[in-house]
């Protein structure tokens, strides 16, 4: 393959379009969440992921699973958890069956903030997608995003 290979060029162009769409959406949501709720996109994502835990078998996520879900390194996720814990939005506790394990749960204050922020996130997402759909290069990607279902964890 060479740098002028048409397949490589098309692949690169597709990746650039996807990256551009992601960046625009994330920036739009970030501005909305910061302005209305003093939350970053990553903080919102972390609260959202942790709010979906349950008490049943396999219901609590390990830090690696949380990091994968919010697309951050484990160390960055730990720092993010600490920041939200300092704000009273999360709390950590020892796993009752394995004292080496530490779980993180969303506090009542965190659930309240998440509930308030969810409509802002959803509205900002819709706005960003509608704006991106006006760009002929991004419109096909917007249509794909609108039809995707959330992946089922393995």
PDB file of C-alpha atoms in Angstrom:
ATOM      1  CA  UNK A   1       0.000   0.000   0.000  1.00  0.00           C
ATOM      2  CA  UNK A   2       1.234   3.495  -0.792  1.00  0.00           C
ATOM      3  CA  UNK A   3       0.226   6.905   0.515  1.00  0.00           C
ATOM      4  CA  UNK A   4      -1.676   7.517  -2.737  1.00  0.00           C
ATOM      5  CA  UNK A   5      -3.596   4.228  -2.635  1.00  0.00           C
ATOM      6  CA  UNK A   6      -7.295   5.142  -3.228  1.00  0.00           C
ATOM      7  CA  UNK A   7      -8.463   2.633  -0.583  1.00  0.00           C
ATOM      8  CA  UNK A   8      -6.172   4.165   2.022  1.00  0.00           C
ATOM      9  CA  UNK A   9      -7.286   7.641   1.072  1.00  0.00           C
ATOM     10  CA  UNK A  10     -10.957   6.655   1.380  1.00  0.00           C
ATOM     11  CA  UNK A  11     -10.304   4.931   4.697  1.00  0.00           C
ATOM     12  CA  UNK A  12      -8.432   7.949   6.003  1.00  0.00           C
ATOM     13  CA  UNK A  13     -11.162  10.309   4.832  1.00  0.00           C
ATOM     14  CA  UNK A  14     -13.788   8.182   6.555  1.00  0.00           C
ATOM     15  CA  UNK A  15     -11.817   8.168   9.798  1.00  0.00           C
ATOM     16  CA  UNK A  16     -11.335  11.945   9.605  1.00  0.00           C
ATOM     17  CA  UNK A  17     -15.071  12.456   9.087  1.00  0.00           C
ATOM     18  CA  UNK A  18     -15.887  10.213  12.060  1.00  0.00           C
ATOM     19  CA  UNK A  19     -13.334  12.014  14.222  1.00  0.00           C
ATOM     20  CA  UNK A  20     -14.734  15.398  13.166  1.00  0.00           C
ATOM     21  CA  UNK A  21     -18.293  14.323  13.991  1.00  0.00           C
ATOM     22  CA  UNK A  22     -17.242  13.002  17.394  1.00  0.00           C
ATOM     23  CA  UNK A  23     -15.303  16.160  18.208  1.00  0.00           C
ATOM     24  CA  UNK A  24     -18.166  18.463  17.250  1.00  0.00           C
ATOM     25  CA  UNK A  25     -20.713  16.479  19.240  1.00  0.00           C
ATOM     26  CA  UNK A  26     -18.502  16.232  22.314  1.00  0.00           C
ATOM     27  CA  UNK A  27     -17.640  19.956  22.238  1.00  0.00           C
ATOM     28  CA  UNK A  28     -21.299  20.952  21.931  1.00  0.00           C
ATOM     29  CA  UNK A  29     -22.381  18.683  24.785  1.00  0.00           C
ATOM     30  CA  UNK A  30     -19.416  19.828  26.909  1.00  0.00           C
ATOM     31  CA  UNK A  31     -20.413  23.499  26.575  1.00  0.00           C
ATOM     32  CA  UNK A  32     -24.036  22.744  27.482  1.00  0.00           C
ATOM     33  CA  UNK A  33     -23.213  20.549  30.499  1.00  0.00           C
ATOM     34  CA  UNK A  34     -20.591  22.987  31.815  1.00  0.00           C
ATOM     35  CA  UNK A  35     -22.874  26.000  31.445  1.00  0.00           C
ATOM     36  CA  UNK A  36     -25.948  24.466  33.075  1.00  0.00           C
ATOM     37  CA  UNK A  37     -24.592  21.854  35.497  1.00  0.00           C
ATOM     38  CA  UNK A  38     -20.861  22.456  36.022  1.00  0.00           C
ATOM     39  CA  UNK A  39     -20.177  18.977  34.620  1.00  0.00           C
ATOM     40  CA  UNK A  40     -17.770  17.843  31.935  1.00  0.00           C
ATOM     41  CA  UNK A  41     -18.732  15.233  29.363  1.00  0.00           C
ATOM     42  CA  UNK A  42     -16.442  12.736  31.120  1.00  0.00           C
ATOM     43  CA  UNK A  43     -17.985  13.476  34.525  1.00  0.00           C
ATOM     44  CA  UNK A  44     -21.479  13.071  33.091  1.00  0.00           C
ATOM     45  CA  UNK A  45     -20.461   9.796  31.411  1.00  0.00           C
ATOM     46  CA  UNK A  46     -18.969   8.455  34.634  1.00  0.00           C
ATOM     47  CA  UNK A  47     -22.086   9.313  36.649  1.00  0.00           C
ATOM     48  CA  UNK A  48     -24.251   7.735  33.951  1.00  0.00           C
ATOM     49  CA  UNK A  49     -22.218   4.504  33.816  1.00  0.00           C
ATOM     50  CA  UNK A  50     -22.070   4.143  37.603  1.00  0.00           C
ATOM     51  CA  UNK A  51     -25.785   4.916  37.985  1.00  0.00           C
ATOM     52  CA  UNK A  52     -26.573   1.803  35.948  1.00  0.00           C
ATOM     53  CA  UNK A  53     -24.920  -0.570  38.430  1.00  0.00           C
ATOM     54  CA  UNK A  54     -27.097  -2.909  40.474  1.00  0.00           C
ATOM     55  CA  UNK A  55     -26.792  -5.048  43.558  1.00  0.00           C
ATOM     56  CA  UNK A  56     -27.200  -8.369  41.749  1.00  0.00           C
ATOM     57  CA  UNK A  57     -24.425 -10.678  40.620  1.00  0.00           C
ATOM     58  CA  UNK A  58     -21.997  -8.823  38.382  1.00  0.00           C
ATOM     59  CA  UNK A  59     -23.853  -5.604  39.052  1.00  0.00           C
ATOM     60  CA  UNK A  60     -20.927  -3.583  40.352  1.00  0.00           C
ATOM     61  CA  UNK A  61     -18.196  -2.572  37.953  1.00  0.00           C
ATOM     62  CA  UNK A  62     -14.503  -2.889  38.625  1.00  0.00           C
ATOM     63  CA  UNK A  63     -12.402   0.197  37.932  1.00  0.00           C
ATOM     64  CA  UNK A  64     -11.084  -1.302  34.675  1.00  0.00           C
ATOM     65  CA  UNK A  65     -14.645  -1.837  33.455  1.00  0.00           C
ATOM     66  CA  UNK A  66     -15.553   1.731  34.403  1.00  0.00           C
ATOM     67  CA  UNK A  67     -12.428   3.042  32.620  1.00  0.00           C
ATOM     68  CA  UNK A  68     -13.347   1.099  29.481  1.00  0.00           C
ATOM     69  CA  UNK A  69     -16.917   2.395  29.599  1.00  0.00           C
ATOM     70  CA  UNK A  70     -15.856   6.063  29.837  1.00  0.00           C
ATOM     71  CA  UNK A  71     -12.892   5.569  27.458  1.00  0.00           C
ATOM     72  CA  UNK A  72     -10.188   6.687  29.874  1.00  0.00           C
ATOM     73  CA  UNK A  73      -7.118   5.057  31.376  1.00  0.00           C
ATOM     74  CA  UNK A  74      -7.550   3.498  34.813  1.00  0.00           C
ATOM     75  CA  UNK A  75      -5.452   6.238  36.413  1.00  0.00           C
ATOM     76  CA  UNK A  76      -7.462   9.012  34.724  1.00  0.00           C
ATOM     77  CA  UNK A  77     -10.682   7.281  35.795  1.00  0.00           C
ATOM     78  CA  UNK A  78      -9.447   7.061  39.385  1.00  0.00           C
ATOM     79  CA  UNK A  79      -8.657  10.791  39.351  1.00  0.00           C
ATOM     80  CA  UNK A  80     -12.096  11.524  37.911  1.00  0.00           C
ATOM     81  CA  UNK A  81     -13.752   9.374  40.593  1.00  0.00           C
ATOM     82  CA  UNK A  82     -11.783  11.245  43.270  1.00  0.00           C
ATOM     83  CA  UNK A  83     -12.896  14.638  41.906  1.00  0.00           C
ATOM     84  CA  UNK A  84     -16.544  13.598  41.897  1.00  0.00           C
ATOM     85  CA  UNK A  85     -16.176  12.001  45.325  1.00  0.00           C
ATOM     86  CA  UNK A  86     -14.753  15.305  46.623  1.00  0.00           C
ATOM     87  CA  UNK A  87     -17.869  17.028  45.241  1.00  0.00           C
ATOM     88  CA  UNK A  88     -20.108  14.552  47.102  1.00  0.00           C
ATOM     89  CA  UNK A  89     -21.421  12.972  43.896  1.00  0.00           C
ATOM     90  CA  UNK A  90     -19.775   9.560  44.352  1.00  0.00           C
ATOM     91  CA  UNK A  91     -18.758   7.394  47.296  1.00  0.00           C
ATOM     92  CA  UNK A  92     -16.397   4.444  47.530  1.00  0.00           C
ATOM     93  CA  UNK A  93     -16.692   1.442  49.819  1.00  0.00           C
ATOM     94  CA  UNK A  94     -15.054  -1.943  50.292  1.00  0.00           C
ATOM     95  CA  UNK A  95     -16.524  -4.925  48.512  1.00  0.00           C
ATOM     96  CA  UNK A  96     -18.326  -6.977  51.198  1.00  0.00           C
ATOM     97  CA  UNK A  97     -17.082 -10.300  49.764  1.00  0.00           C
ATOM     98  CA  UNK A  98     -13.537  -9.288  48.765  1.00  0.00           C
ATOM     99  CA  UNK A  99     -11.893  -6.728  51.048  1.00  0.00           C
ATOM    100  CA  UNK A 100      -9.352  -5.952  48.323  1.00  0.00           C
ATOM    101  CA  UNK A 101     -12.085  -4.682  46.002  1.00  0.00           C
ATOM    102  CA  UNK A 102     -13.405  -1.139  46.120  1.00  0.00           C
ATOM    103  CA  UNK A 103     -16.759  -0.196  44.636  1.00  0.00           C
ATOM    104  CA  UNK A 104     -17.955   3.228  43.642  1.00  0.00           C
ATOM    105  CA  UNK A 105     -21.590   4.281  43.827  1.00  0.00           C
ATOM    106  CA  UNK A 106     -23.404   7.449  42.863  1.00  0.00           C
ATOM    107  CA  UNK A 107     -24.719   9.357  45.879  1.00  0.00           C
ATOM    108  CA  UNK A 108     -28.215  10.838  46.092  1.00  0.00           C
ATOM    109  CA  UNK A 109     -26.713  14.225  45.177  1.00  0.00           C
ATOM    110  CA  UNK A 110     -25.018  12.615  42.181  1.00  0.00           C
ATOM    111  CA  UNK A 111     -28.254  10.960  41.041  1.00  0.00           C
ATOM    112  CA  UNK A 112     -30.087  14.269  41.401  1.00  0.00           C
ATOM    113  CA  UNK A 113     -27.471  16.111  39.322  1.00  0.00           C
ATOM    114  CA  UNK A 114     -27.442  13.338  36.726  1.00  0.00           C
ATOM    115  CA  UNK A 115     -31.236  13.513  36.466  1.00  0.00           C
ATOM    116  CA  UNK A 116     -31.057  17.260  35.959  1.00  0.00           C
ATOM    117  CA  UNK A 117     -28.231  16.978  33.424  1.00  0.00           C
ATOM    118  CA  UNK A 118     -29.654  14.128  31.328  1.00  0.00           C
ATOM    119  CA  UNK A 119     -32.144  16.320  29.398  1.00  0.00           C
ATOM    120  CA  UNK A 120     -29.371  18.857  28.750  1.00  0.00           C
ATOM    121  CA  UNK A 121     -27.116  16.090  27.410  1.00  0.00           C
ATOM    122  CA  UNK A 122     -29.874  14.667  25.224  1.00  0.00           C
ATOM    123  CA  UNK A 123     -30.872  18.081  23.837  1.00  0.00           C
ATOM    124  CA  UNK A 124     -27.256  19.039  23.122  1.00  0.00           C
ATOM    125  CA  UNK A 125     -26.688  15.699  21.394  1.00  0.00           C
ATOM    126  CA  UNK A 126     -29.746  16.212  19.193  1.00  0.00           C
ATOM    127  CA  UNK A 127     -28.649  19.771  18.354  1.00  0.00           C
ATOM    128  CA  UNK A 128     -25.131  18.642  17.451  1.00  0.00           C
ATOM    129  CA  UNK A 129     -26.424  15.833  15.253  1.00  0.00           C
ATOM    130  CA  UNK A 130     -28.905  18.130  13.507  1.00  0.00           C
ATOM    131  CA  UNK A 131     -26.136  20.646  12.801  1.00  0.00           C
ATOM    132  CA  UNK A 132     -23.757  17.933  11.555  1.00  0.00           C
ATOM    133  CA  UNK A 133     -26.480  16.507   9.273  1.00  0.00           C
ATOM    134  CA  UNK A 134     -26.341  19.762   7.283  1.00  0.00           C
ATOM    135  CA  UNK A 135     -22.788  18.855   6.204  1.00  0.00           C
ATOM    136  CA  UNK A 136     -22.942  16.431   3.229  1.00  0.00           C
ATOM    137  CA  UNK A 137     -19.727  14.720   4.376  1.00  0.00           C
ATOM    138  CA  UNK A 138     -21.117  14.077   7.872  1.00  0.00           C
ATOM    139  CA  UNK A 139     -24.784  13.384   7.057  1.00  0.00           C
ATOM    140  CA  UNK A 140     -24.246   9.648   6.336  1.00  0.00           C
ATOM    141  CA  UNK A 141     -22.485   9.233   9.685  1.00  0.00           C
ATOM    142  CA  UNK A 142     -25.302  11.052  11.474  1.00  0.00           C
ATOM    143  CA  UNK A 143     -27.803   8.622   9.951  1.00  0.00           C
ATOM    144  CA  UNK A 144     -25.720   5.683  11.191  1.00  0.00           C
ATOM    145  CA  UNK A 145     -25.487   7.157  14.705  1.00  0.00           C
ATOM    146  CA  UNK A 146     -29.249   7.644  14.767  1.00  0.00           C
ATOM    147  CA  UNK A 147     -29.862   3.962  13.995  1.00  0.00           C
ATOM    148  CA  UNK A 148     -27.255   2.397  16.315  1.00  0.00           C
ATOM    149  CA  UNK A 149     -28.220   0.530  19.444  1.00  0.00           C
ATOM    150  CA  UNK A 150     -26.042   0.552  22.567  1.00  0.00           C
ATOM    151  CA  UNK A 151     -23.581  -2.348  22.571  1.00  0.00           C
ATOM    152  CA  UNK A 152     -24.311  -5.188  24.933  1.00  0.00           C
ATOM    153  CA  UNK A 153     -21.396  -5.777  27.352  1.00  0.00           C
ATOM    154  CA  UNK A 154     -19.586  -9.070  26.809  1.00  0.00           C
TER     155      UNK A 154
END
